[in-house]
Coordinates of C-alpha atoms and ligand atoms in Angstrom, one line a residue:
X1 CA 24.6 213.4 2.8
X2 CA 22.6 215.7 4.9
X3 CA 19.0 214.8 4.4
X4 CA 16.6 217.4 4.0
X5 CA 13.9 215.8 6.1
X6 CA 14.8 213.1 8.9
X7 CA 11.4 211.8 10.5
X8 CA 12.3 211.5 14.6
X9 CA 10.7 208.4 15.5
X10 CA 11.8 207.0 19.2
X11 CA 10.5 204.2 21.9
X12 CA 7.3 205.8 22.7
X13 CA 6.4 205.8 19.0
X14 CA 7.3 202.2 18.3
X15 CA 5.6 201.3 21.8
X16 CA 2.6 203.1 21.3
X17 CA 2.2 201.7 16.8
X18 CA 3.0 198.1 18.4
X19 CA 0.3 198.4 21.6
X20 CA -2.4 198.9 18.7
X21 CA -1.3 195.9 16.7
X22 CA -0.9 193.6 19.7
X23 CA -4.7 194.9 20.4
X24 CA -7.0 193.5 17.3
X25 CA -9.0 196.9 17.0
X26 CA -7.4 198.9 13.7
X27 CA -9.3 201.5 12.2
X28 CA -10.7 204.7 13.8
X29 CA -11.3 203.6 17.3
X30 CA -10.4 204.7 20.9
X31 CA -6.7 206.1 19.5
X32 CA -8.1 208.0 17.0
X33 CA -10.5 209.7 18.9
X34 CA -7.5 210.5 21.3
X35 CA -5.6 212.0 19.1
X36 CA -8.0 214.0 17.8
X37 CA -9.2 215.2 21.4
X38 CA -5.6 216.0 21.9
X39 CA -4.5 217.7 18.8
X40 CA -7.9 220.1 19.3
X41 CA -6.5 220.8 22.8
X42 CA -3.2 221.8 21.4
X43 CA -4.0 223.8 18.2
X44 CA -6.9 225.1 20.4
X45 CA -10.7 224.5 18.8
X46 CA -13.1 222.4 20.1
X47 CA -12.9 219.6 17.5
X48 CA -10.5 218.4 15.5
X49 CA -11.1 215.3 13.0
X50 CA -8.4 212.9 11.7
X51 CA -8.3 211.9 8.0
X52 CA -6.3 210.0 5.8
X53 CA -3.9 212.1 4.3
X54 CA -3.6 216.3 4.3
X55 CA -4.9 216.4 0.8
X56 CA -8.1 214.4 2.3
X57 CA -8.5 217.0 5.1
X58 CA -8.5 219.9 2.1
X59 CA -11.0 218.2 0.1
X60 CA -13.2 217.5 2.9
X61 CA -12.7 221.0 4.9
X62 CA -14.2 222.6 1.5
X63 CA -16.8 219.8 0.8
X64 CA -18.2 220.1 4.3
X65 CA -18.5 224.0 3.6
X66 CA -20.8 223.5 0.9
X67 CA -17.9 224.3 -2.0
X68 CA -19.1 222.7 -5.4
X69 CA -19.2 223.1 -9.2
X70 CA -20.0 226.9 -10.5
X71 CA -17.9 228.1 -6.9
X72 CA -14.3 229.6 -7.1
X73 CA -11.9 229.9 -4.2
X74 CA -9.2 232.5 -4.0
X75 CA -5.7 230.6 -3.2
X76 CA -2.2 231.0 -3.3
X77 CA -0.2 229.4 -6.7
X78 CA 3.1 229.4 -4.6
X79 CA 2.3 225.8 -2.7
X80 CA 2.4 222.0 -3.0
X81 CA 0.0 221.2 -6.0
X82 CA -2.2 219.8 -3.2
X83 CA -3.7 223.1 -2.3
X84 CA -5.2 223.8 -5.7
X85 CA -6.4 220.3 -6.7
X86 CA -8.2 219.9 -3.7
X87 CA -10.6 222.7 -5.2
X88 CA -10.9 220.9 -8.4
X89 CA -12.0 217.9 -6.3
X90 CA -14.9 219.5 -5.7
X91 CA -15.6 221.1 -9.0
X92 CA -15.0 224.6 -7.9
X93 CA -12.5 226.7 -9.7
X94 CA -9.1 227.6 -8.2
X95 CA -8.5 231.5 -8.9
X96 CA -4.6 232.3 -7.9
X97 CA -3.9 235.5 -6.1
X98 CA 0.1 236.7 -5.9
X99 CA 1.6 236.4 -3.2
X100 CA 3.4 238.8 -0.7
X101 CA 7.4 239.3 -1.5
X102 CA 8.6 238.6 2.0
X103 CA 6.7 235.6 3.3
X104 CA 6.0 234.8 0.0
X105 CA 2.2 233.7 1.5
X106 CA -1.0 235.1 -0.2
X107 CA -1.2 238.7 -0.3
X108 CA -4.5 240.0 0.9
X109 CA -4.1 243.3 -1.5
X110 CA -4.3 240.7 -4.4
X111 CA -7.2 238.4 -2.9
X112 CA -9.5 241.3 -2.5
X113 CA -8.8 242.1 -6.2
X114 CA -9.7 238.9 -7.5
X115 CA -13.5 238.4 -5.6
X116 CA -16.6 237.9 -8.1
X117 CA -19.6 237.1 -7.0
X118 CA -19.0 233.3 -7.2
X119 CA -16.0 233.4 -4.7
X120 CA -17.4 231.3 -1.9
X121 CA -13.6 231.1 0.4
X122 CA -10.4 232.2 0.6
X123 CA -7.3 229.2 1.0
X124 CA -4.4 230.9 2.7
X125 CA -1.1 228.7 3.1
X126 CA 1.1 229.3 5.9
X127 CA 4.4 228.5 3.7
X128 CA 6.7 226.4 5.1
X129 CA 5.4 227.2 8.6
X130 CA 5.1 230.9 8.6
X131 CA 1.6 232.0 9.3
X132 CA -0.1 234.0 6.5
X133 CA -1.5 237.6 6.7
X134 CA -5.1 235.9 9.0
X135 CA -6.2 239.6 10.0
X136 CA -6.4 241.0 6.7
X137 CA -7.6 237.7 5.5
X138 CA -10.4 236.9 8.2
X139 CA -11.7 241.2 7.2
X140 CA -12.0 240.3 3.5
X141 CA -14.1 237.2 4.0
X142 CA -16.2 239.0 6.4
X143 CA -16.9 241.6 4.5
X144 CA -17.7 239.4 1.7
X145 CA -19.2 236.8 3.7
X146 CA -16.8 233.9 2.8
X147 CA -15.5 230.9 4.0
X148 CA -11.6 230.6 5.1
X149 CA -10.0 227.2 5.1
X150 CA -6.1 227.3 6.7
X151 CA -3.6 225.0 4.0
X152 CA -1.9 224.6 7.8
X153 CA -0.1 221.3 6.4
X154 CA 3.4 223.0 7.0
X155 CA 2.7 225.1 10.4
X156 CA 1.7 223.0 13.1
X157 CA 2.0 224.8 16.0
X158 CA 2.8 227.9 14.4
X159 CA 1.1 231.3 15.3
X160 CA -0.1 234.7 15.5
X161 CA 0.4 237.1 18.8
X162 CA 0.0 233.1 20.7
X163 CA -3.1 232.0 18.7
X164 CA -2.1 228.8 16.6
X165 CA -3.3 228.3 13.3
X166 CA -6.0 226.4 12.5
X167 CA -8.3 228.5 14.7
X168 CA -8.8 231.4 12.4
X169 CA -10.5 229.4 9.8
X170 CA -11.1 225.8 8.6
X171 CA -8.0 224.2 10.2
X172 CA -6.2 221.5 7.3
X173 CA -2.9 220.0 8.6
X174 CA -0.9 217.3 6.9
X175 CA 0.7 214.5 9.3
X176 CA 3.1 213.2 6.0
X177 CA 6.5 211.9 7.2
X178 CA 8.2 215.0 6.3
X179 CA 5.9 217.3 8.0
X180 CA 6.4 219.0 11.9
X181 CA 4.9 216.2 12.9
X182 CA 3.9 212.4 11.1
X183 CA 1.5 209.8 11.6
X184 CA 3.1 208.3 8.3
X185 CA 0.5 209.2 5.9
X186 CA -2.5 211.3 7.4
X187 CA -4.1 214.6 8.1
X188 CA -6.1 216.5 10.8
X189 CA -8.9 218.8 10.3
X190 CA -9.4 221.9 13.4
X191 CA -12.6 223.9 14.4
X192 CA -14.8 225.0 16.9
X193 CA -18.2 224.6 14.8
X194 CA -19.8 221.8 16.0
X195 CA -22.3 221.0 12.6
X196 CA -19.3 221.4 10.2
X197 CA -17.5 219.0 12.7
X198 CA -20.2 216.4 12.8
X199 CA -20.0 217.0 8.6
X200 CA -17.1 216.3 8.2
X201 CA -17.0 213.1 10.7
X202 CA -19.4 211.9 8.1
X203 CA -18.0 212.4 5.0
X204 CA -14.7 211.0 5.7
X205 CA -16.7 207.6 6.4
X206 CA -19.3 207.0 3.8
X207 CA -21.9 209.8 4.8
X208 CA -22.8 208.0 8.3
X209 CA -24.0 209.1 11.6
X210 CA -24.8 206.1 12.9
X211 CA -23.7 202.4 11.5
X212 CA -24.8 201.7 7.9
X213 CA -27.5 204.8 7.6
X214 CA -25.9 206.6 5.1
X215 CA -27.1 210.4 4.7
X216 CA -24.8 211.8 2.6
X217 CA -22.4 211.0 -0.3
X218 CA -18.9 210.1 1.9
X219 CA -15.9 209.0 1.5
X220 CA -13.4 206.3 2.9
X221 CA -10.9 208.6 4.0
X222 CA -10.2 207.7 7.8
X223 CA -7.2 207.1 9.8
X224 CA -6.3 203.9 11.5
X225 CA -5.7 203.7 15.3
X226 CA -2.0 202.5 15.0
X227 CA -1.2 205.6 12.7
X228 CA -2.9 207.7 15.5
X229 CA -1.0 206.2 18.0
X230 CA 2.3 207.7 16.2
X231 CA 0.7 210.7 15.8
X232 CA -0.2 211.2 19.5
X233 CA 3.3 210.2 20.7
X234 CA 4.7 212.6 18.3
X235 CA 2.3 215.0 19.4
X236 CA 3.7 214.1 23.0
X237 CA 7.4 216.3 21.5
X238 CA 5.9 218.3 19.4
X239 CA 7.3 221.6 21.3
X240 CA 10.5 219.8 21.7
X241 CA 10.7 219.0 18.0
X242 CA 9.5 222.3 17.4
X243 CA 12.0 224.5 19.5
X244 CA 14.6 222.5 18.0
X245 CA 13.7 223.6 14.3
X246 CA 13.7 227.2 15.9
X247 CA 17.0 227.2 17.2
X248 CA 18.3 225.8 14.1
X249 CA 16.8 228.1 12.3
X250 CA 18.2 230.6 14.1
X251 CA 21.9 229.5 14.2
X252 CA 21.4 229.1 10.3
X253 CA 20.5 233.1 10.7
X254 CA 23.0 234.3 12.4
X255 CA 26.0 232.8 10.2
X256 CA 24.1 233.3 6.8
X257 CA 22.9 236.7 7.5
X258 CA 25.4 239.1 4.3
X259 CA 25.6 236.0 2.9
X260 CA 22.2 234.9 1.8
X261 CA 18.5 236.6 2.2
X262 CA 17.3 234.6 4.8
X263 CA 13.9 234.0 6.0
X264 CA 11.5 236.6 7.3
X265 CA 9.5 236.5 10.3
X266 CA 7.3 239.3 10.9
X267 CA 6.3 240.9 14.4
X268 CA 4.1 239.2 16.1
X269 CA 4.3 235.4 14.3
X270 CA 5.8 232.2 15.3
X271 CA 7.4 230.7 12.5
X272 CA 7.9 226.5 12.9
X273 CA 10.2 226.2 10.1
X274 CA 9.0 223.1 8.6
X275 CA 11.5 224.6 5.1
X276 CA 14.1 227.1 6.2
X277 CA 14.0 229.0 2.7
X278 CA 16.4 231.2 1.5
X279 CA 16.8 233.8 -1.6
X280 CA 19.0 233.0 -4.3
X281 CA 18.6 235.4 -7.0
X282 CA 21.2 234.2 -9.8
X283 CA 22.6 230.9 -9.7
X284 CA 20.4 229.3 -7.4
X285 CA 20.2 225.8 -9.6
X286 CA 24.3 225.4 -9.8
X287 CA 24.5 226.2 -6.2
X288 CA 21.7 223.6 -5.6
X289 CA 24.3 221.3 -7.4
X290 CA 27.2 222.3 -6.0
X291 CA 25.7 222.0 -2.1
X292 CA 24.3 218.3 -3.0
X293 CA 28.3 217.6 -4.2
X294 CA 29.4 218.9 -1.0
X295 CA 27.2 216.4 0.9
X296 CA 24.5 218.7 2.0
X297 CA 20.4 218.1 0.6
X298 CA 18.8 221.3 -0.9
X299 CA 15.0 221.3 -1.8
X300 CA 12.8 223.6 -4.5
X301 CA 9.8 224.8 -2.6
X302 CA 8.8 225.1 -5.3
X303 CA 9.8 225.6 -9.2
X304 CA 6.9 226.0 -10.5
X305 CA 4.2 227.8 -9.3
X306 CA 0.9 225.7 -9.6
X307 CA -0.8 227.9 -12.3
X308 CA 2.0 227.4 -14.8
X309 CA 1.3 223.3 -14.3
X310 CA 0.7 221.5 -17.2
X311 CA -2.4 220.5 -15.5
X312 CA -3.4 224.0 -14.8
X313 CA -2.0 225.5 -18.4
X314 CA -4.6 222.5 -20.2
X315 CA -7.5 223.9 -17.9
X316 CA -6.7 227.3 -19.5
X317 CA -4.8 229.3 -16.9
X318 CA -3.1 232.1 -18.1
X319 CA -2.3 234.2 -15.0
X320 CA 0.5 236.7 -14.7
X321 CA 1.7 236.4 -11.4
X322 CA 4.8 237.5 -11.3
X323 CA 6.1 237.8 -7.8
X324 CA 5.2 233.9 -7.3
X325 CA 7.2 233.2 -10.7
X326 CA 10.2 235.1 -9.6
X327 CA 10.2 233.0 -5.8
X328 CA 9.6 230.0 -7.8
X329 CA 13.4 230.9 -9.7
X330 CA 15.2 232.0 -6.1
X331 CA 14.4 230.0 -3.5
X332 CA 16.2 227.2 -1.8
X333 CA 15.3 225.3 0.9
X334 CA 18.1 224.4 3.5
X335 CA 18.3 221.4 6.1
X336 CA 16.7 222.6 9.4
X337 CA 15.0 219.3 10.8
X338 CA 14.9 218.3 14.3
X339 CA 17.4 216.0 13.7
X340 CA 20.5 217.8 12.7
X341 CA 23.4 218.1 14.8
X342 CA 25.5 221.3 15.5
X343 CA 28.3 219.7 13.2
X344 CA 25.4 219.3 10.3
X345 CA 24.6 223.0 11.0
X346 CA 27.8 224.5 10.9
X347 CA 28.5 222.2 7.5
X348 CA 25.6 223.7 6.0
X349 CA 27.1 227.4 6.9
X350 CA 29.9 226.8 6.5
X351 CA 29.8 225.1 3.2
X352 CA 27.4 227.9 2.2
X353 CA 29.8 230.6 2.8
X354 CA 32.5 229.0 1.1
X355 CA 30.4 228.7 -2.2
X356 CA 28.1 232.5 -1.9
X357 CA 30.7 235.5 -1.8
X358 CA 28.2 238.4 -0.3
X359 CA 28.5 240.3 -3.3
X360 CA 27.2 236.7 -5.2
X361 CA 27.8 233.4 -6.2
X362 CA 31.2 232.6 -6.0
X363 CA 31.5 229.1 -7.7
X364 CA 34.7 228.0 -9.2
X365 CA 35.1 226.1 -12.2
X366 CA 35.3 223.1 -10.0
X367 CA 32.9 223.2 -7.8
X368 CA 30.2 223.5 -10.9
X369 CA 31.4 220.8 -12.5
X370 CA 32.0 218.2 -9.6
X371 CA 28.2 219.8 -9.0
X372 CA 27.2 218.6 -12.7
X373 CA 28.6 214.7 -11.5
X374 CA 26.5 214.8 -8.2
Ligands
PLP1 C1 2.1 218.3 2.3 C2 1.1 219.4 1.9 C3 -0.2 219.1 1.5 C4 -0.7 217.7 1.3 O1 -0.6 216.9 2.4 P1 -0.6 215.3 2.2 O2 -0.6 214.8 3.6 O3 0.7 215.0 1.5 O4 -1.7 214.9 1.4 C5 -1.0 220.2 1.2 N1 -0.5 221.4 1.3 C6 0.7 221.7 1.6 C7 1.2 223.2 1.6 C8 1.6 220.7 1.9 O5 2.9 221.0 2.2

């Protein structure tokens, strides 16, 4: 089977994880801080601050903005559920804009729409690596005066005319072992504001400045130095790893373009491809089948858009958002890891042209039902 995600973990990795062991110090020390100096130097912002998990970095980027019960934050429903229930952490109320039909990231025509006067920030996603619409974004919360947090835990390295994200707004990256880049479990937290830094160095360690003077209510939610120590060797390829998902990305392109819709990138962006997602707009769940029978992974990013959630449905959503629902029935996500070989790649084409006529599916009776047994 082709796996959809393949974490690249080499010498220097295992090195660096076993020089931190061998070393008796564990938990937020020297490594840490390195990685942190380093992965601010690379997305560009002054600080950046390492937490446990991408989630954690969410939860903290909006607590250390002040975000609490009786607030609302404009978001995207098309994401991991992550995204949303990091709001509710807080107390403050998700409210889900649509999103836009080609990046399927939130569309600033439908954020500006939804402001009231409790809206205190706006949560763009860069889906699956592609940077969302920041200009029109970063003019709405000016003019309303509100906070922007990045959901950048898919688009490390990505960007806009050469500026990465995680510099527009709150920066909130996700170092999970599927992600661009993995510390295992953990998360990284970008900006150039020096008091929300020092914030947030507090509340991910139980509200302290200095050793056991606690000023605020914090959290446990820091990274250990052998975790960093992944995490900086991988940040040591991530341009390697990066390029690589590019160019498979782009050989996927060019022998699946009249076949499928494949992804958009518009003018201007880098897209890092951490899901190579393409448009399926009948049959997409036998095909799904029919791939994984043929030996090749497929992922649904993601079926169900987060307001329809049995979670969210019980807290009384009720949104129509109906270009969200509609990506939520189409897409499939394709291998396009760092880790694939040119064979893997021309499987995946080649098994995807066998099975998608361009006028449509074109399953036979047999592939659908040796799809049913896998
Ligand atoms: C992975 C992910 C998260 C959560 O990150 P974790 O490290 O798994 O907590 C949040 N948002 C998006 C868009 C993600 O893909």
């Amino acid at each position: 089977m082709i796996p959809m995600a393949r974490p690249v973990i080499g010498d220097e990795e295992i090195a660096a994880v076993v020089a931190v062991l061998r070393s008796g110090y564990l938990v937020q020390g020297r490594v840490v801080a390195e990685f942190e100096t380093e992965f601010a130097r690379y997305i560009g912002t002054q600080h950046a601050i390492a937490v446990s998990s991408g989630t954690a970095a969410l939860h903290l980027a909006l607590l250390a903005h002040g975000i609490g019960p009786g607030d609302e934050v404009i978001t995207t429903p098309f994401s991991f559920i992550a995204t949303a229930n990091a709001i509710l952490y807080t107390g403050a109320r998700p409210l889900f804009a649509d999103i836009c039909p080609d990046t399927l990231n939130l569309d600033p025509a439908q954020v500006a729409e939804r402001i009231t006067p409790r809206t205190r920030a706006i949560l763009p996603v860069h889906l699956y690596g592609h940077p969302a619409d920041m200009a029109a974004i970063e003019r709405i919360a000016r003019r309303h005066g509100l906070a922007v947090i990045e959901d950048a835990a898919q688009a490390h390295g990505a960007a806009i005319d050469g500026r990465k994200v995680g510099t527009f707004g709150t920066g909130c990256f996700s170092l999970y072992a599927t992600k661009n880049i993995t510390t295992g479990e953990g998360g990284i937290i970008t900006t150039s504001d020096s008091a929300l830094a020092e914030r947030l160095r507090m509340l991910r360690d139980h509200g302290q400045r200095a050793r056991y003077e606690h000023e605020i209510l914090g959290y446990n939610l820091r990274l250990t130095d052998f975790q960093a120590a992944l995490g900086l060797a991988q940040l040591h390829r991530i341009e390697e790893l990066t390029q690589r998902r590019i160019a498979n990305a782009a050989y996927l392109n060019r022998h699946l373009a009249g076949i499928v819709t494949t992804p958009t990138t518009r003018p201007g962006c880098r897209h890092v491809y951490h899901q190579y997602t393409v448009r399926i707009p009948t049959g997409r769940d036998a095909l799904a089948r029919a791939l994984g029978a043929a030996g090749i992974a497929t992922g649904i990013h993601y079926p169900l858009p987060i307001h329809q959630q049995k979670l969210y449905r019980e807290l009384g959503y009720h949104d129509s958002l109906p270009i969200a629902e509609q990506a939520s029935r189409e897409v499939l996500s394709l291998p396009v890891h760092p880790a694939l070989t040119t064979e893997e790649l021309d499987q995946i084409a080649d098994t995807l042209g066998r099975l998608v006529s361009p006028v449509g599916l074109s399953l036979s009776k047999q592939d659908l039902s040796r799809g049913q047994d896998g």
